[in-house]
Amino acid sequence: MAPQSVLITGCSTGIGSATALMLAQDKLTRFKVYATMRNLEAKSNLEKEAGSTLNKTLFIRELDVTKDPTIKSVVDEILRDNGRIDVLVNNAGYMALEGINERSVEWCQAMMDTNYWGVVRTTNAVLPAMKKQMSGRIINVSSIAGVRADPFFATYSASKFAMEGYSESIAPVLRDGYNIKVSIVEPGPVKTELSKKVFGTPFEEQAKDFDPVVRDLLVTWSKDMASVFPFVTHQSADEIAKLHMDIILSENPHLRYQTTENLTKMAAVKLRDPTTDFLLDMLKQSRYASPTE
């Protein structure tokens, strides 16, 4: 049986890199992975970790989720070489601190363009092939901040909320119409270079130009968060990668996955069923909308 062709965005470091390596190094060679990144100058670590899988089961390509031509180029290559696309992992994204109105609209739009519209662009690019083959898996890497917004990360949370709403809407249609399964993954803190960049720099320094009231509130909040989520308790990128593999191999994957038990408890405060599988049945959704149900 031919290996599944997998397209992953945002693979220069972190969750994307870990997922690409885990799938490409699968001992049963069940996957052929196209690990993509915005800037190929950042590929050296992934190339080194790939070892003998490089250009065999792991192919590193340039793809900027904000630029349609780069997406089309990689999708066309995958289809030309494999005749199909089995899995898309929408992982590319970034986060940054903000103080409500302390960032420009252009700054906010740029984050939305990557974190949300990037997901829409890549999904649109693979759907024609997946619809034609009547199968496929799409994994959208969100965040627990896409369920419960974090203070001082308004645009990041908004981008993940947008991704989650988009995913909820398309999931039942693609499942029932084309046998394409969509899943949302909601990690909490993960040990990545991105997390180090955001949380490794003192918030006082990052917020030095913020409104004094907002800055003081941020400092107080960040100290409390540090006591609850010290960096040593963050999940590893490999843990998230393993979950991605499990989802791909699952016959009937959930719509939502929180990546730890504590995150599931946090989500349950807002979601009656943390897997939200009921949303996959369009005809039953109205019953769950009733506050008396």
Tab-separated table of N, CA and C in Angstrom, residues 145-202:
chain	number	residue	atom	x	y	z
A	145	ALA	N	-6.476	28.704	23.710
A	145	ALA	CA	-6.873	30.111	23.587
A	145	ALA	C	-7.928	30.304	22.514
A	146	GLY	N	-8.170	29.270	21.702
A	146	GLY	CA	-9.256	29.313	20.745
A	146	GLY	C	-10.575	28.875	21.348
A	147	VAL	N	-10.525	28.399	22.587
A	147	VAL	CA	-11.732	28.016	23.328
A	147	VAL	C	-12.019	29.069	24.395
A	148	ARG	N	-10.961	29.452	25.097
A	148	ARG	CA	-11.070	30.470	26.136
A	148	ARG	C	-9.961	31.489	25.924
A	149	ALA	N	-10.341	32.699	25.578
A	149	ALA	CA	-9.359	33.717	25.209
A	149	ALA	C	-8.470	34.101	26.389
A	150	ASP	N	-7.197	34.315	26.092
A	150	ASP	CA	-6.252	34.760	27.107
A	150	ASP	C	-6.160	36.279	27.112
A	151	PRO	N	-6.116	36.893	28.298
A	151	PRO	CA	-5.870	38.331	28.356
A	151	PRO	C	-4.530	38.677	27.696
A	152	PHE	N	-4.472	39.832	27.052
A	152	PHE	CA	-3.260	40.365	26.444
A	152	PHE	C	-2.822	39.607	25.193
A	153	PHE	N	-3.681	38.715	24.708
A	153	PHE	CA	-3.425	38.018	23.449
A	153	PHE	C	-4.694	38.061	22.592
A	154	ALA	N	-5.283	39.230	22.469
A	154	ALA	CA	-6.593	39.363	21.833
A	154	ALA	C	-6.586	38.904	20.385
A	155	THR	N	-5.623	39.367	19.605
A	155	THR	CA	-5.620	39.013	18.183
A	155	THR	C	-5.267	37.546	17.987
A	156	TYR	N	-4.320	37.051	18.768
A	156	TYR	CA	-3.990	35.628	18.680
A	156	TYR	C	-5.216	34.785	19.009
A	157	SER	N	-5.890	35.101	20.120
A	157	SER	CA	-7.087	34.353	20.492
A	157	SER	C	-8.160	34.486	19.418
A	158	ALA	N	-8.332	35.687	18.883
A	158	ALA	CA	-9.334	35.903	17.836
A	158	ALA	C	-9.026	35.065	16.605
A	159	SER	N	-7.754	34.963	16.259
A	159	SER	CA	-7.381	34.165	15.078
A	159	SER	C	-7.691	32.694	15.290
A	160	LYS	N	-7.504	32.217	16.520
A	160	LYS	CA	-7.803	30.816	16.812
A	160	LYS	C	-9.306	30.583	16.930
A	161	PHE	N	-10.035	31.551	17.492
A	161	PHE	CA	-11.492	31.449	17.489
A	161	PHE	C	-12.009	31.374	16.059
A	162	ALA	N	-11.437	32.186	15.175
A	162	ALA	CA	-11.855	32.182	13.769
A	162	ALA	C	-11.577	30.831	13.128
A	163	MET	N	-10.395	30.280	13.389
A	163	MET	CA	-10.055	28.963	12.856
A	163	MET	C	-11.041	27.907	13.353
A	164	GLU	N	-11.384	27.977	14.634
A	164	GLU	CA	-12.291	26.985	15.199
A	164	GLU	C	-13.687	27.101	14.594
A	165	GLY	N	-14.175	28.318	14.399
A	165	GLY	CA	-15.481	28.487	13.781
A	165	GLY	C	-15.505	27.993	12.352
A	166	TYR	N	-14.453	28.298	11.623
A	166	TYR	CA	-14.313	27.814	10.241
A	166	TYR	C	-14.301	26.288	10.210
A	167	SER	N	-13.530	25.687	11.095
A	167	SER	CA	-13.413	24.231	11.130
A	167	SER	C	-14.740	23.569	11.488
A	168	GLU	N	-15.436	24.120	12.489
A	168	GLU	CA	-16.737	23.577	12.876
A	168	GLU	C	-17.720	23.606	11.711
A	169	SER	N	-17.666	24.686	10.940
A	169	SER	CA	-18.623	24.852	9.850
A	169	SER	C	-18.374	23.891	8.699
A	170	ILE	N	-17.110	23.702	8.338
A	170	ILE	CA	-16.812	22.863	7.172
A	170	ILE	C	-16.783	21.382	7.515
A	171	ALA	N	-16.553	21.035	8.789
A	171	ALA	CA	-16.345	19.628	9.153
A	171	ALA	C	-17.500	18.712	8.790
A	172	PRO	N	-18.749	19.028	9.161
A	172	PRO	CA	-19.837	18.096	8.836
A	172	PRO	C	-20.115	18.001	7.341
A	173	VAL	N	-19.929	19.112	6.629
A	173	VAL	CA	-20.168	19.109	5.183
A	173	VAL	C	-19.139	18.237	4.477
A	174	LEU	N	-17.867	18.404	4.839
A	174	LEU	CA	-16.811	17.618	4.196
A	174	LEU	C	-16.895	16.149	4.588
A	175	ARG	N	-17.279	15.872	5.831
A	175	ARG	CA	-17.397	14.480	6.267
A	175	ARG	C	-18.531	13.774	5.533
A	176	ASP	N	-19.707	14.400	5.520
A	176	ASP	CA	-20.873	13.744	4.936
A	176	ASP	C	-20.847	13.752	3.415
A	177	GLY	N	-20.260	14.790	2.837
A	177	GLY	CA	-20.261	14.900	1.385
A	177	GLY	C	-19.088	14.241	0.691
A	178	TYR	N	-17.930	14.203	1.373
A	178	TYR	CA	-16.714	13.766	0.669
A	178	TYR	C	-15.833	12.813	1.476
A	179	ASN	N	-16.268	12.407	2.680
A	179	ASN	CA	-15.465	11.514	3.515
A	179	ASN	C	-14.130	12.152	3.891
A	180	ILE	N	-14.123	13.475	4.040
A	180	ILE	CA	-12.938	14.205	4.482
A	180	ILE	C	-13.134	14.553	5.952
A	181	LYS	N	-12.219	14.111	6.813
A	181	LYS	CA	-12.356	14.298	8.255
A	181	LYS	C	-11.525	15.505	8.716
A	182	VAL	N	-12.179	16.427	9.399
A	182	VAL	CA	-11.528	17.622	9.929
A	182	VAL	C	-11.429	17.510	11.446
A	183	SER	N	-10.254	17.789	11.997
A	183	SER	CA	-10.063	17.784	13.450
A	183	SER	C	-9.333	19.047	13.876
A	184	ILE	N	-9.682	19.513	15.067
A	184	ILE	CA	-9.044	20.680	15.668
A	184	ILE	C	-8.226	20.208	16.868
A	185	VAL	N	-6.969	20.617	16.935
A	185	VAL	CA	-6.105	20.264	18.063
A	185	VAL	C	-5.871	21.521	18.905
A	186	GLU	N	-6.081	21.397	20.213
A	186	GLU	CA	-6.030	22.552	21.109
A	186	GLU	C	-4.971	22.367	22.194
A	187	PRO	N	-3.713	22.650	21.884
A	187	PRO	CA	-2.676	22.559	22.905
A	187	PRO	C	-2.751	23.726	23.882
A	188	GLY	N	-2.108	23.527	25.023
A	188	GLY	CA	-1.850	24.637	25.933
A	188	GLY	C	-0.404	25.057	25.734
A	189	PRO	N	0.301	25.375	26.808
A	189	PRO	CA	1.713	25.745	26.677
A	189	PRO	C	2.551	24.572	26.152
A	190	VAL	N	3.364	24.836	25.145
A	190	VAL	CA	4.231	23.823	24.547
A	190	VAL	C	5.656	24.369	24.492
A	191	LYS	N	6.621	23.507	24.797
A	191	LYS	CA	8.025	23.928	24.753
A	191	LYS	C	8.487	24.060	23.306
A	192	THR	N	8.453	25.267	22.788
A	192	THR	CA	8.901	25.539	21.424
A	192	THR	C	9.696	26.837	21.423
A	193	GLU	N	10.361	27.097	20.312
A	193	GLU	CA	11.096	28.356	20.177
A	193	GLU	C	10.141	29.539	20.238
A	194	LEU	N	8.944	29.356	19.711
A	194	LEU	CA	7.950	30.417	19.759
A	194	LEU	C	7.574	30.753	21.189
A	195	SER	N	7.357	29.720	22.008
A	195	SER	CA	7.012	29.956	23.408
A	195	SER	C	8.152	30.646	24.147
A	196	LYS	N	9.381	30.222	23.857
A	196	LYS	CA	10.529	30.862	24.498
A	196	LYS	C	10.603	32.338	24.132
A	197	LYS	N	10.294	32.628	22.879
A	197	LYS	CA	10.363	34.008	22.408
A	197	LYS	C	9.313	34.863	23.102
A	198	VAL	N	8.104	34.318	23.249
A	198	VAL	CA	7.005	35.086	23.842
A	198	VAL	C	7.112	35.145	25.357
A	199	PHE	N	7.373	33.997	25.980
A	199	PHE	CA	7.353	33.924	27.436
A	199	PHE	C	8.742	34.015	28.069
A	200	GLY	N	9.786	33.923	27.235
A	200	GLY	CA	11.138	33.998	27.767
A	200	GLY	C	11.632	35.414	27.969
A	201	THR	N	11.003	36.374	27.307
A	201	THR	CA	11.342	37.784	27.479
A	201	THR	C	10.437	38.385	28.537
A	202	PRO	N	10.982	39.045	29.542
A	202	PRO	CA	10.134	39.609	30.597
A	202	PRO	C	9.000	40.455	30.030
